[in-house]
PDB file of C-alpha atoms in Angstrom:
ATOM      1  CA  MET A 220      -0.515  23.631  29.881  1.00  0.00           C
ATOM      2  CA  THR A 221      -1.932  21.372  32.709  1.00  0.00           C
ATOM      3  CA  ARG A 222      -5.437  20.595  33.550  1.00  0.00           C
ATOM      4  CA  SER A 223      -6.992  23.081  35.839  1.00  0.00           C
ATOM      5  CA  GLY A 224      -5.683  22.399  39.536  1.00  0.00           C
ATOM      6  CA  SER A 225      -5.022  18.989  38.943  1.00  0.00           C
ATOM      7  CA  GLY A 226      -1.471  18.958  37.891  1.00  0.00           C
ATOM      8  CA  GLU A 227      -2.108  15.471  36.063  1.00  0.00           C
ATOM      9  CA  GLY A 228      -0.384  16.349  32.720  1.00  0.00           C
ATOM     10  CA  PRO A 229      -1.145  18.194  29.591  1.00  0.00           C
ATOM     11  CA  THR A 230      -4.557  19.224  28.812  1.00  0.00           C
ATOM     12  CA  PRO A 231      -5.899  17.032  26.113  1.00  0.00           C
ATOM     13  CA  GLY A 232      -5.949  18.817  22.488  1.00  0.00           C
ATOM     14  CA  THR A 233      -9.461  19.467  21.127  1.00  0.00           C
ATOM     15  CA  GLU A 234     -10.403  19.580  17.445  1.00  0.00           C
ATOM     16  CA  ARG A 235      -9.611  23.359  17.425  1.00  0.00           C
ATOM     17  CA  THR A 236      -6.042  22.838  18.773  1.00  0.00           C
ATOM     18  CA  PRO A 237      -3.632  23.927  16.024  1.00  0.00           C
ATOM     19  CA  ARG A 238      -1.833  20.894  15.810  1.00  0.00           C
ATOM     20  CA  VAL A 239      -4.962  18.641  15.507  1.00  0.00           C
ATOM     21  CA  ALA A 240      -6.341  21.391  12.953  1.00  0.00           C
ATOM     22  CA  ALA A 241      -3.217  20.871  10.911  1.00  0.00           C
ATOM     23  CA  ALA A 242      -3.236  17.146  10.961  1.00  0.00           C
ATOM     24  CA  ARG A 243      -6.881  17.077   9.988  1.00  0.00           C
ATOM     25  CA  LYS A 244      -5.724  18.322   6.568  1.00  0.00           C
ATOM     26  CA  LEU A 245      -3.816  15.379   6.158  1.00  0.00           C
ATOM     27  CA  LEU A 246      -7.307  13.538   5.325  1.00  0.00           C
ATOM     28  CA  ARG A 247      -7.035  14.893   2.010  1.00  0.00           C
ATOM     29  CA  ARG A 248      -4.802  14.064  -0.861  1.00  0.00           C
ATOM     30  CA  ALA A 249      -4.021  17.668  -1.425  1.00  0.00           C
ATOM     31  CA  GLY A 250      -2.887  18.319   2.106  1.00  0.00           C
ATOM     32  CA  ARG A 251      -0.924  15.169   2.209  1.00  0.00           C
ATOM     33  CA  ASP A 252       0.998  16.386  -0.744  1.00  0.00           C
ATOM     34  CA  ARG A 253       1.450  19.655   0.352  1.00  0.00           C
ATOM     35  CA  ALA A 254       2.900  18.849   3.765  1.00  0.00           C
ATOM     36  CA  GLY A 255       4.644  15.431   2.460  1.00  0.00           C
ATOM     37  CA  ARG A 256       3.096  13.874   5.440  1.00  0.00           C
ATOM     38  CA  PHE A 257       0.136  11.478   5.799  1.00  0.00           C
ATOM     39  CA  LEU A 258      -1.846   9.841   9.017  1.00  0.00           C
ATOM     40  CA  VAL A 259      -1.612   6.448  10.271  1.00  0.00           C
ATOM     41  CA  GLU A 260      -4.366   5.143  12.548  1.00  0.00           C
ATOM     42  CA  GLY A 261      -4.580   2.341  15.018  1.00  0.00           C
ATOM     43  CA  ALA A 262      -2.343   0.215  17.171  1.00  0.00           C
ATOM     44  CA  GLN A 263      -0.772  -2.226  14.613  1.00  0.00           C
ATOM     45  CA  ALA A 264      -0.243   0.510  11.998  1.00  0.00           C
ATOM     46  CA  VAL A 265       1.350   2.950  14.389  1.00  0.00           C
ATOM     47  CA  ARG A 266       3.649  -0.070  15.498  1.00  0.00           C
ATOM     48  CA  GLU A 267       4.763  -0.545  12.007  1.00  0.00           C
ATOM     49  CA  ALA A 268       5.207   3.276  11.451  1.00  0.00           C
ATOM     50  CA  LEU A 269       7.536   3.669  14.725  1.00  0.00           C
ATOM     51  CA  ALA A 270       9.519   0.753  13.552  1.00  0.00           C
ATOM     52  CA  ALA A 271      10.016   2.202  10.118  1.00  0.00           C
ATOM     53  CA  GLY A 272      10.111   6.103  10.949  1.00  0.00           C
ATOM     54  CA  PRO A 273      10.183   8.785  10.854  1.00  0.00           C
ATOM     55  CA  VAL A 274       7.102   9.616  13.092  1.00  0.00           C
ATOM     56  CA  HIS A 275       6.614  13.299  13.809  1.00  0.00           C
ATOM     57  CA  GLU A 276       3.644  13.144  16.072  1.00  0.00           C
ATOM     58  CA  LEU A 277       1.533  10.745  17.970  1.00  0.00           C
ATOM     59  CA  PHE A 278      -2.159  11.900  19.057  1.00  0.00           C
ATOM     60  CA  VAL A 279      -3.446   9.560  21.426  1.00  0.00           C
ATOM     61  CA  THR A 280      -6.657   9.332  23.914  1.00  0.00           C
ATOM     62  CA  ASP A 281      -6.695   8.717  27.580  1.00  0.00           C
ATOM     63  CA  GLU A 282      -8.205   5.252  26.781  1.00  0.00           C
ATOM     64  CA  ALA A 283      -5.876   4.456  24.188  1.00  0.00           C
ATOM     65  CA  ALA A 284      -3.029   5.433  26.324  1.00  0.00           C
ATOM     66  CA  LEU A 285      -4.042   2.933  28.865  1.00  0.00           C
ATOM     67  CA  ARG A 286      -4.484   0.135  26.222  1.00  0.00           C
ATOM     68  CA  HIS A 287      -1.224   0.620  24.445  1.00  0.00           C
ATOM     69  CA  PRO A 288       1.451   2.086  26.854  1.00  0.00           C
ATOM     70  CA  GLU A 289       4.283   0.395  24.990  1.00  0.00           C
ATOM     71  CA  LEU A 290       3.516   2.326  21.944  1.00  0.00           C
ATOM     72  CA  LEU A 291       3.717   5.468  24.015  1.00  0.00           C
ATOM     73  CA  ASP A 292       6.943   4.400  25.340  1.00  0.00           C
ATOM     74  CA  ALA A 293       8.369   3.557  21.795  1.00  0.00           C
ATOM     75  CA  ALA A 294       7.293   6.773  20.510  1.00  0.00           C
ATOM     76  CA  ARG A 295       8.960   8.908  23.401  1.00  0.00           C
ATOM     77  CA  ASP A 296      12.185   6.641  22.994  1.00  0.00           C
ATOM     78  CA  ARG A 297      12.256   7.745  19.338  1.00  0.00           C
ATOM     79  CA  GLY A 298      11.880  11.297  20.169  1.00  0.00           C
ATOM     80  CA  VAL A 299       8.451  11.482  18.786  1.00  0.00           C
ATOM     81  CA  ARG A 300       5.929  14.273  20.110  1.00  0.00           C
ATOM     82  CA  VAL A 301       3.053  12.464  22.085  1.00  0.00           C
ATOM     83  CA  VAL A 302       0.116  14.700  22.034  1.00  0.00           C
ATOM     84  CA  PRO A 303      -3.054  13.777  24.343  1.00  0.00           C
ATOM     85  CA  VAL A 304      -6.205  14.561  22.636  1.00  0.00           C
ATOM     86  CA  THR A 305      -9.996  14.298  23.372  1.00  0.00           C
ATOM     87  CA  ASP A 306     -12.046  11.465  22.088  1.00  0.00           C
ATOM     88  CA  ARG A 307     -13.639  14.239  19.726  1.00  0.00           C
ATOM     89  CA  ALA A 308     -10.567  15.397  18.481  1.00  0.00           C
ATOM     90  CA  ALA A 309      -9.359  11.756  17.692  1.00  0.00           C
ATOM     91  CA  ALA A 310     -12.660  11.184  15.821  1.00  0.00           C
ATOM     92  CA  GLY A 311     -11.883  13.956  13.696  1.00  0.00           C
ATOM     93  CA  LEU A 312      -8.598  12.689  12.634  1.00  0.00           C
ATOM     94  CA  SER A 313     -10.190   9.305  11.849  1.00  0.00           C
ATOM     95  CA  GLU A 314     -12.107   8.052   8.724  1.00  0.00           C
ATOM     96  CA  THR A 315     -13.418   4.971  10.600  1.00  0.00           C
ATOM     97  CA  VAL A 316     -16.793   4.506  12.279  1.00  0.00           C
ATOM     98  CA  THR A 317     -15.030   3.453  15.442  1.00  0.00           C
ATOM     99  CA  PRO A 318     -11.738   5.505  15.905  1.00  0.00           C
ATOM    100  CA  GLN A 319      -9.078   3.732  17.933  1.00  0.00           C
ATOM    101  CA  GLY A 320      -7.796   6.706  19.541  1.00  0.00           C
ATOM    102  CA  LEU A 321      -4.049   6.483  18.299  1.00  0.00           C
ATOM    103  CA  VAL A 322      -3.051   8.531  15.089  1.00  0.00           C
ATOM    104  CA  ALA A 323       0.440   9.143  13.936  1.00  0.00           C
ATOM    105  CA  VAL A 324       1.874  11.701  11.590  1.00  0.00           C
ATOM    106  CA  CYS A 325       4.286  10.195   9.143  1.00  0.00           C
ATOM    107  CA  ASP A 326       6.354  11.225   6.178  1.00  0.00           C
ATOM    108  CA  LEU A 327       5.035  10.147   2.752  1.00  0.00           C
ATOM    109  CA  LEU A 328       6.589   6.731   1.933  1.00  0.00           C
ATOM    110  CA  ASP A 329       6.635   7.160  -2.033  1.00  0.00           C
ATOM    111  CA  VAL A 330       9.960   7.230  -3.762  1.00  0.00           C
ATOM    112  CA  PRO A 331      10.893   7.753  -7.613  1.00  0.00           C
ATOM    113  CA  VAL A 332       9.968   4.781  -9.922  1.00  0.00           C
ATOM    114  CA  ALA A 333      13.882   4.684 -10.635  1.00  0.00           C
ATOM    115  CA  GLU A 334      14.682   4.271  -6.994  1.00  0.00           C
ATOM    116  CA  ALA A 335      11.918   1.590  -6.243  1.00  0.00           C
ATOM    117  CA  LEU A 336      13.546  -0.361  -9.303  1.00  0.00           C
ATOM    118  CA  ALA A 337      17.094  -0.060  -8.603  1.00  0.00           C
ATOM    119  CA  GLY A 338      19.314  -3.150  -7.479  1.00  0.00           C
ATOM    120  CA  ALA A 339      18.101  -5.529 -10.272  1.00  0.00           C
ATOM    121  CA  PRO A 340      14.629  -6.394  -8.566  1.00  0.00           C
ATOM    122  CA  GLY A 341      13.183  -9.890  -9.383  1.00  0.00           C
ATOM    123  CA  PHE A 342       9.466  -9.527  -8.542  1.00  0.00           C
ATOM    124  CA  VAL A 343       7.300  -6.358  -8.741  1.00  0.00           C
ATOM    125  CA  THR A 344       3.649  -5.493  -8.556  1.00  0.00           C
ATOM    126  CA  VAL A 345       2.207  -2.665 -10.636  1.00  0.00           C
ATOM    127  CA  CYS A 346      -1.173  -1.197  -9.577  1.00  0.00           C
ATOM    128  CA  ALA A 347      -2.629   0.466 -12.901  1.00  0.00           C
ATOM    129  CA  GLY A 348      -5.675   2.775 -12.599  1.00  0.00           C
ATOM    130  CA  ILE A 349      -6.925   1.187  -9.333  1.00  0.00           C
ATOM    131  CA  SER A 350      -9.567   3.738  -7.893  1.00  0.00           C
ATOM    132  CA  ASP A 351     -10.468   1.900  -4.819  1.00  0.00           C
ATOM    133  CA  PRO A 352      -8.312   2.509  -1.700  1.00  0.00           C
ATOM    134  CA  GLY A 353      -8.879  -0.700  -0.007  1.00  0.00           C
ATOM    135  CA  ASN A 354      -7.998  -2.527  -3.092  1.00  0.00           C
ATOM    136  CA  VAL A 355      -4.826  -0.751  -3.138  1.00  0.00           C
ATOM    137  CA  GLY A 356      -4.034  -1.334   0.565  1.00  0.00           C
ATOM    138  CA  THR A 357      -4.868  -5.219   0.032  1.00  0.00           C
ATOM    139  CA  VAL A 358      -2.778  -5.466  -3.103  1.00  0.00           C
ATOM    140  CA  VAL A 359       0.198  -3.893  -1.135  1.00  0.00           C
ATOM    141  CA  ARG A 360      -0.530  -6.395   1.629  1.00  0.00           C
ATOM    142  CA  VAL A 361      -0.548  -9.423  -0.646  1.00  0.00           C
ATOM    143  CA  ALA A 362       2.599  -8.035  -2.463  1.00  0.00           C
ATOM    144  CA  ASP A 363       4.381  -7.678   0.766  1.00  0.00           C
ATOM    145  CA  ALA A 364       3.374 -11.304   1.893  1.00  0.00           C
ATOM    146  CA  ALA A 365       4.594 -12.850  -1.247  1.00  0.00           C
ATOM    147  CA  GLY A 366       7.993 -11.181  -1.162  1.00  0.00           C
ATOM    148  CA  CYS A 367       7.689  -8.442  -3.836  1.00  0.00           C
ATOM    149  CA  ASP A 368      10.652  -5.945  -4.324  1.00  0.00           C
ATOM    150  CA  ALA A 369       8.371  -2.841  -4.835  1.00  0.00           C
ATOM    151  CA  VAL A 370       4.821  -1.759  -5.596  1.00  0.00           C
ATOM    152  CA  LEU A 371       4.419   0.676  -8.272  1.00  0.00           C
ATOM    153  CA  LEU A 372       1.223   2.919  -8.573  1.00  0.00           C
ATOM    154  CA  ALA A 373       0.797   3.683 -12.320  1.00  0.00           C
ATOM    155  CA  GLY A 374      -1.636   6.117 -13.854  1.00  0.00           C
ATOM    156  CA  ASP A 375      -4.674   7.272 -12.069  1.00  0.00           C
ATOM    157  CA  THR A 376      -4.375   4.944  -9.174  1.00  0.00           C
ATOM    158  CA  VAL A 377      -5.630   5.821  -5.781  1.00  0.00           C
ATOM    159  CA  ASP A 378      -2.961   7.388  -3.250  1.00  0.00           C
ATOM    160  CA  PRO A 379      -1.628   4.538  -1.274  1.00  0.00           C
ATOM    161  CA  HIS A 380      -1.404   7.156   1.865  1.00  0.00           C
ATOM    162  CA  ASN A 381      -5.252   7.317   1.914  1.00  0.00           C
ATOM    163  CA  GLY A 382      -6.371   6.271   5.167  1.00  0.00           C
ATOM    164  CA  LYS A 383      -8.399   3.528   3.901  1.00  0.00           C
ATOM    165  CA  ALA A 384      -5.331   2.108   1.759  1.00  0.00           C
ATOM    166  CA  VAL A 385      -3.092   2.388   4.719  1.00  0.00           C
ATOM    167  CA  ARG A 386      -5.642   0.376   7.029  1.00  0.00           C
ATOM    168  CA  ALA A 387      -6.094  -2.251   4.485  1.00  0.00           C
ATOM    169  CA  SER A 388      -2.274  -2.827   4.113  1.00  0.00           C
ATOM    170  CA  THR A 389      -2.060  -3.705   7.751  1.00  0.00           C
ATOM    171  CA  GLY A 390       1.193  -2.018   8.181  1.00  0.00           C
ATOM    172  CA  SER A 391       2.768  -3.330   4.667  1.00  0.00           C
ATOM    173  CA  VAL A 392       2.979   0.171   3.180  1.00  0.00           C
ATOM    174  CA  PHE A 393       6.119   0.536   5.637  1.00  0.00           C
ATOM    175  CA  HIS A 394       7.363  -2.698   4.497  1.00  0.00           C
ATOM    176  CA  LEU A 395       8.723  -2.137   1.000  1.00  0.00           C
ATOM    177  CA  PRO A 396       9.243   0.675  -1.673  1.00  0.00           C
ATOM    178  CA  LEU A 397       6.164   2.202  -3.110  1.00  0.00           C
ATOM    179  CA  ALA A 398       6.557   4.548  -6.084  1.00  0.00           C
ATOM    180  CA  ARG A 399       3.812   6.574  -8.043  1.00  0.00           C
ATOM    181  CA  ASP A 400       3.740   7.948 -11.510  1.00  0.00           C
ATOM    182  CA  ARG A 401       0.877   9.477 -13.848  1.00  0.00           C
ATOM    183  CA  ASP A 402       2.557   7.817 -16.827  1.00  0.00           C
ATOM    184  CA  ALA A 403       1.494   4.157 -16.826  1.00  0.00           C
ATOM    185  CA  ALA A 404       3.317   3.419 -20.128  1.00  0.00           C
ATOM    186  CA  GLY A 405       6.239   4.837 -18.862  1.00  0.00           C
ATOM    187  CA  VAL A 406       6.129   2.688 -15.680  1.00  0.00           C
ATOM    188  CA  LEU A 407       6.116  -0.359 -17.940  1.00  0.00           C
ATOM    189  CA  GLU A 408       9.038   0.750 -19.931  1.00  0.00           C
ATOM    190  CA  ALA A 409      10.841   1.403 -16.546  1.00  0.00           C
ATOM    191  CA  CYS A 410      10.142  -2.091 -15.504  1.00  0.00           C
ATOM    192  CA  ARG A 411      11.612  -3.466 -19.056  1.00  0.00           C
ATOM    193  CA  ALA A 412      14.581  -1.281 -18.421  1.00  0.00           C
ATOM    194  CA  ALA A 413      15.124  -2.856 -15.217  1.00  0.00           C
ATOM    195  CA  GLY A 414      15.041  -6.491 -16.744  1.00  0.00           C
ATOM    196  CA  LEU A 415      11.587  -7.387 -15.806  1.00  0.00           C
ATOM    197  CA  THR A 416       9.006  -9.259 -18.069  1.00  0.00           C
ATOM    198  CA  THR A 417       5.641  -7.254 -17.630  1.00  0.00           C
ATOM    199  CA  LEU A 418       2.503  -9.683 -17.233  1.00  0.00           C
ATOM    200  CA  VAL A 419      -0.614  -8.153 -17.187  1.00  0.00           C
ATOM    201  CA  ALA A 420      -3.511  -9.916 -15.668  1.00  0.00           C
ATOM    202  CA  ASP A 421      -6.689 -10.126 -17.923  1.00  0.00           C
ATOM    203  CA  GLY A 422      -9.600 -12.535 -18.281  1.00  0.00           C
ATOM    204  CA  ARG A 423      -9.020 -13.002 -21.850  1.00  0.00           C
ATOM    205  CA  GLY A 424      -5.114 -13.322 -21.887  1.00  0.00           C
ATOM    206  CA  GLU A 425      -3.291 -15.465 -24.403  1.00  0.00           C
ATOM    207  CA  LEU A 426      -1.474 -17.296 -21.568  1.00  0.00           C
ATOM    208  CA  ASP A 427      -3.174 -19.659 -19.037  1.00  0.00           C
ATOM    209  CA  LEU A 428      -1.708 -18.956 -15.657  1.00  0.00           C
ATOM    210  CA  HIS A 429      -1.821 -22.886 -14.751  1.00  0.00           C
ATOM    211  CA  ASP A 430      -0.596 -24.100 -18.049  1.00  0.00           C
ATOM    212  CA  PRO A 431       2.990 -25.580 -17.306  1.00  0.00           C
ATOM    213  CA  ALA A 432       4.357 -23.983 -19.986  1.00  0.00           C
ATOM    214  CA  THR A 433       3.814 -20.809 -18.365  1.00  0.00           C
ATOM    215  CA  THR A 434       5.933 -21.640 -15.326  1.00  0.00           C
ATOM    216  CA  PRO A 435       9.334 -20.776 -16.530  1.00  0.00           C
ATOM    217  CA  LEU A 436       8.259 -17.348 -17.732  1.00  0.00           C
ATOM    218  CA  LEU A 437       6.844 -16.806 -14.137  1.00  0.00           C
ATOM    219  CA  ALA A 438      10.182 -18.155 -12.458  1.00  0.00           C
ATOM    220  CA  GLY A 439      12.137 -15.129 -14.228  1.00  0.00           C
ATOM    221  CA  PRO A 440      12.051 -11.490 -13.016  1.00  0.00           C
ATOM    222  CA  VAL A 441       8.684 -10.369 -13.569  1.00  0.00           C
ATOM    223  CA  ALA A 442       6.587  -7.303 -12.983  1.00  0.00           C
ATOM    224  CA  TRP A 443       2.695  -8.331 -12.529  1.00  0.00           C
ATOM    225  CA  VAL A 444       0.202  -5.464 -13.734  1.00  0.00           C
ATOM    226  CA  LEU A 445      -2.985  -5.240 -12.056  1.00  0.00           C
ATOM    227  CA  GLY A 446      -5.939  -3.093 -13.459  1.00  0.00           C
ATOM    228  CA  SER A 447      -9.132  -2.037 -11.731  1.00  0.00           C
ATOM    229  CA  GLU A 448     -11.748  -4.467 -10.662  1.00  0.00           C
ATOM    230  CA  ALA A 449     -14.183  -2.825 -13.100  1.00  0.00           C
ATOM    231  CA  HIS A 450     -12.350  -1.859 -16.028  1.00  0.00           C
ATOM    232  CA  GLY A 451      -9.109  -4.010 -15.869  1.00  0.00           C
ATOM    233  CA  ALA A 452      -5.721  -2.465 -16.921  1.00  0.00           C
ATOM    234  CA  GLY A 453      -7.162  -0.807 -20.026  1.00  0.00           C
ATOM    235  CA  PRO A 454      -6.415  -1.274 -23.640  1.00  0.00           C
ATOM    236  CA  GLY A 455      -3.098   0.769 -23.761  1.00  0.00           C
ATOM    237  CA  LEU A 456      -1.383  -1.333 -21.015  1.00  0.00           C
ATOM    238  CA  LEU A 457      -2.840  -4.640 -22.433  1.00  0.00           C
ATOM    239  CA  ALA A 458      -1.039  -4.008 -25.721  1.00  0.00           C
ATOM    240  CA  ALA A 459       2.106  -2.649 -24.189  1.00  0.00           C
ATOM    241  CA  ALA A 460       2.695  -5.375 -21.619  1.00  0.00           C
ATOM    242  CA  ASP A 461       4.906  -8.294 -22.585  1.00  0.00           C
ATOM    243  CA  HIS A 462       2.286 -11.001 -21.996  1.00  0.00           C
ATOM    244  CA  ARG A 463      -1.506 -11.141 -21.036  1.00  0.00           C
ATOM    245  CA  VAL A 464      -1.953 -13.908 -18.473  1.00  0.00           C
ATOM    246  CA  ARG A 465      -5.463 -15.236 -17.474  1.00  0.00           C
ATOM    247  CA  VAL A 466      -6.614 -16.767 -14.195  1.00  0.00           C
ATOM    248  CA  PRO A 467      -8.789 -19.874 -15.442  1.00  0.00           C
ATOM    249  CA  ILE A 468     -12.187 -19.956 -13.833  1.00  0.00           C
ATOM    250  CA  HIS A 469     -13.421 -23.585 -13.765  1.00  0.00           C
ATOM    251  CA  GLY A 470     -16.860 -23.049 -12.261  1.00  0.00           C
ATOM    252  CA  ARG A 471     -19.763 -20.607 -13.111  1.00  0.00           C
ATOM    253  CA  ALA A 472     -18.510 -17.309 -11.156  1.00  0.00           C
ATOM    254  CA  GLU A 473     -18.393 -14.466 -13.523  1.00  0.00           C
ATOM    255  CA  SER A 474     -15.144 -13.212 -12.385  1.00  0.00           C
ATOM    256  CA  LEU A 475     -12.847 -12.994  -9.423  1.00  0.00           C
ATOM    257  CA  ASN A 476     -12.221  -9.713  -7.288  1.00  0.00           C
ATOM    258  CA  LEU A 477      -9.095  -7.976  -7.491  1.00  0.00           C
ATOM    259  CA  ALA A 478      -7.581  -9.019  -4.206  1.00  0.00           C
ATOM    260  CA  THR A 479      -8.229 -12.791  -4.962  1.00  0.00           C
ATOM    261  CA  ALA A 480      -6.757 -12.442  -8.513  1.00  0.00           C
ATOM    262  CA  ALA A 481      -3.896 -10.297  -7.119  1.00  0.00           C
ATOM    263  CA  ALA A 482      -3.084 -13.245  -4.540  1.00  0.00           C
ATOM    264  CA  ILE A 483      -3.491 -15.960  -7.014  1.00  0.00           C
ATOM    265  CA  CYS A 484      -0.920 -14.365  -9.734  1.00  0.00           C
ATOM    266  CA  LEU A 485       1.691 -13.348  -7.209  1.00  0.00           C
ATOM    267  CA  TYR A 486       1.775 -16.722  -5.370  1.00  0.00           C
ATOM    268  CA  ALA A 487       2.036 -18.418  -8.662  1.00  0.00           C
ATOM    269  CA  THR A 488       5.232 -16.545  -9.071  1.00  0.00           C
ATOM    270  CA  VAL A 489       6.426 -17.634  -5.812  1.00  0.00           C
ATOM    271  CA  GLY A 490       5.790 -21.137  -6.531  1.00  0.00           C
ATOM    272  CA  ALA A 491       7.431 -20.988  -9.890  1.00  0.00           C
ATOM    273  CA  ARG A 492      10.353 -19.306  -8.501  1.00  0.00           C
ATOM    274  CA  ALA A 493      10.823 -21.980  -5.870  1.00  0.00           C
ATOM    275  CA  GLY A 494      10.869 -24.646  -8.187  1.00  0.00           C
ATOM    276  CA  VAL A 495      11.785 -23.654 -11.679  1.00  0.00           C
ATOM    277  CA  ALA A 496      14.657 -22.260 -13.394  1.00  0.00           C
ATOM    278  CA  PRO A 497      13.946 -19.182 -15.223  1.00  0.00           C
ATOM    279  CA  ALA A 498      13.449 -19.291 -19.043  1.00  0.00           C
ATOM    280  CA  PRO A 499      16.532 -18.134 -20.821  1.00  0.00           C
ATOM    281  CA  ASP A 500      14.379 -15.407 -22.870  1.00  0.00           C
ATOM    282  CA  ARG A 501      12.021 -13.635 -20.878  1.00  0.00           C
ATOM    283  CA  ARG A 502      10.093 -11.514 -23.118  1.00  0.00           C
ATOM    284  CA  ASP A 503      10.053 -13.253 -26.490  1.00  0.00           C
ATOM    285  CA  GLY A 504       8.331 -16.255 -25.679  1.00  0.00           C
ATOM    286  CA  ILE A 505       7.962 -19.208 -23.279  1.00  0.00           C
ATOM    287  CA  ALA A 506      10.498 -22.059 -23.002  1.00  0.00           C
ATOM    288  CA  GLY A 507       9.277 -24.952 -24.625  1.00  0.00           C
ATOM    289  CA  THR A 508       6.627 -23.525 -26.923  1.00  0.00           C
TER     290      THR A 508
END
C-alpha cells in the first residue's frame, strides 16, 4: 500500500497495524517466551543484532531512516523485512523516554546451560537472583569486555531479553552465550562438572580478592557468582560455592554497587590469568596456603 496519490512508498504502519500490534506483545516476558522473539531498540543494538542474526523485522520511522540509511541497507541485504512506521507506533514499541525510531524483532538468544558450558570454558559469570534488568545488562557488558565464555542466569534473575537489560548491555547480549535456569544450585553443579571453581562475591567472604594468595585460584577456570545488590547470592549459594570472595573496602563506603563489584572481580581474574599459572588444585584450597 502506498501513500495516497504520492507514490512515495509504503504507508507507515500505525500502532494498530497487525505487525506492530504483534511486536508490542514482545515488551512482556510472557509474550517473548511464547513467540521466542524479543525487541532490540536503537542504532547500536540493531547494528549488533544484524551482525549476529537472525533479525525478522526492522521497524523504522522516517527520521531514523534518514539518520541511519546504512542500517536499512544492511537489513535489506540480509533479507530482513523493513517496516516503515509512524513516530507514535515506534513509541509504542519503545520503553524509553526518547524513542530512537529503530526497533528490530530478533530470536531469543538463550541456550541450554549445558550448551553454554560446552567446550571446556575457562571463565564464566553467573547472575544469581538479580532482579534489576539494568544490572543484568551491565553485568553482561562487563563479562563481554572481560572475555567471559558465557553468562548464566540462575534462579529468579530477570530476563536478559528485557528491553532495559538489552540497552544496558549495549549489544553485548549478542556477543557471548546466555543461558537461563531456575535451578540456581543446579547451575553451580553444572559449572563444577565443566571444571570450573565457583567463586561467589560476598562482603564477608573468607578470601580477600586482593590477597596475593588468592591470585593462583583466580588464574584457573572459574565461575564468578554475582547476587543481587540488595540481598547478595543468598545463603544457599553462599554455602554451595567453592569459595566466598570479598572485595575489600578501604574507605568509609558502606558497600559497592553490583556493576562496580562485577567489574572488579572479573578484571581481577583477567589480571590473574595474564600473569600467574593456575593452582594445581582449584577447589580444595589455594596454592601456598
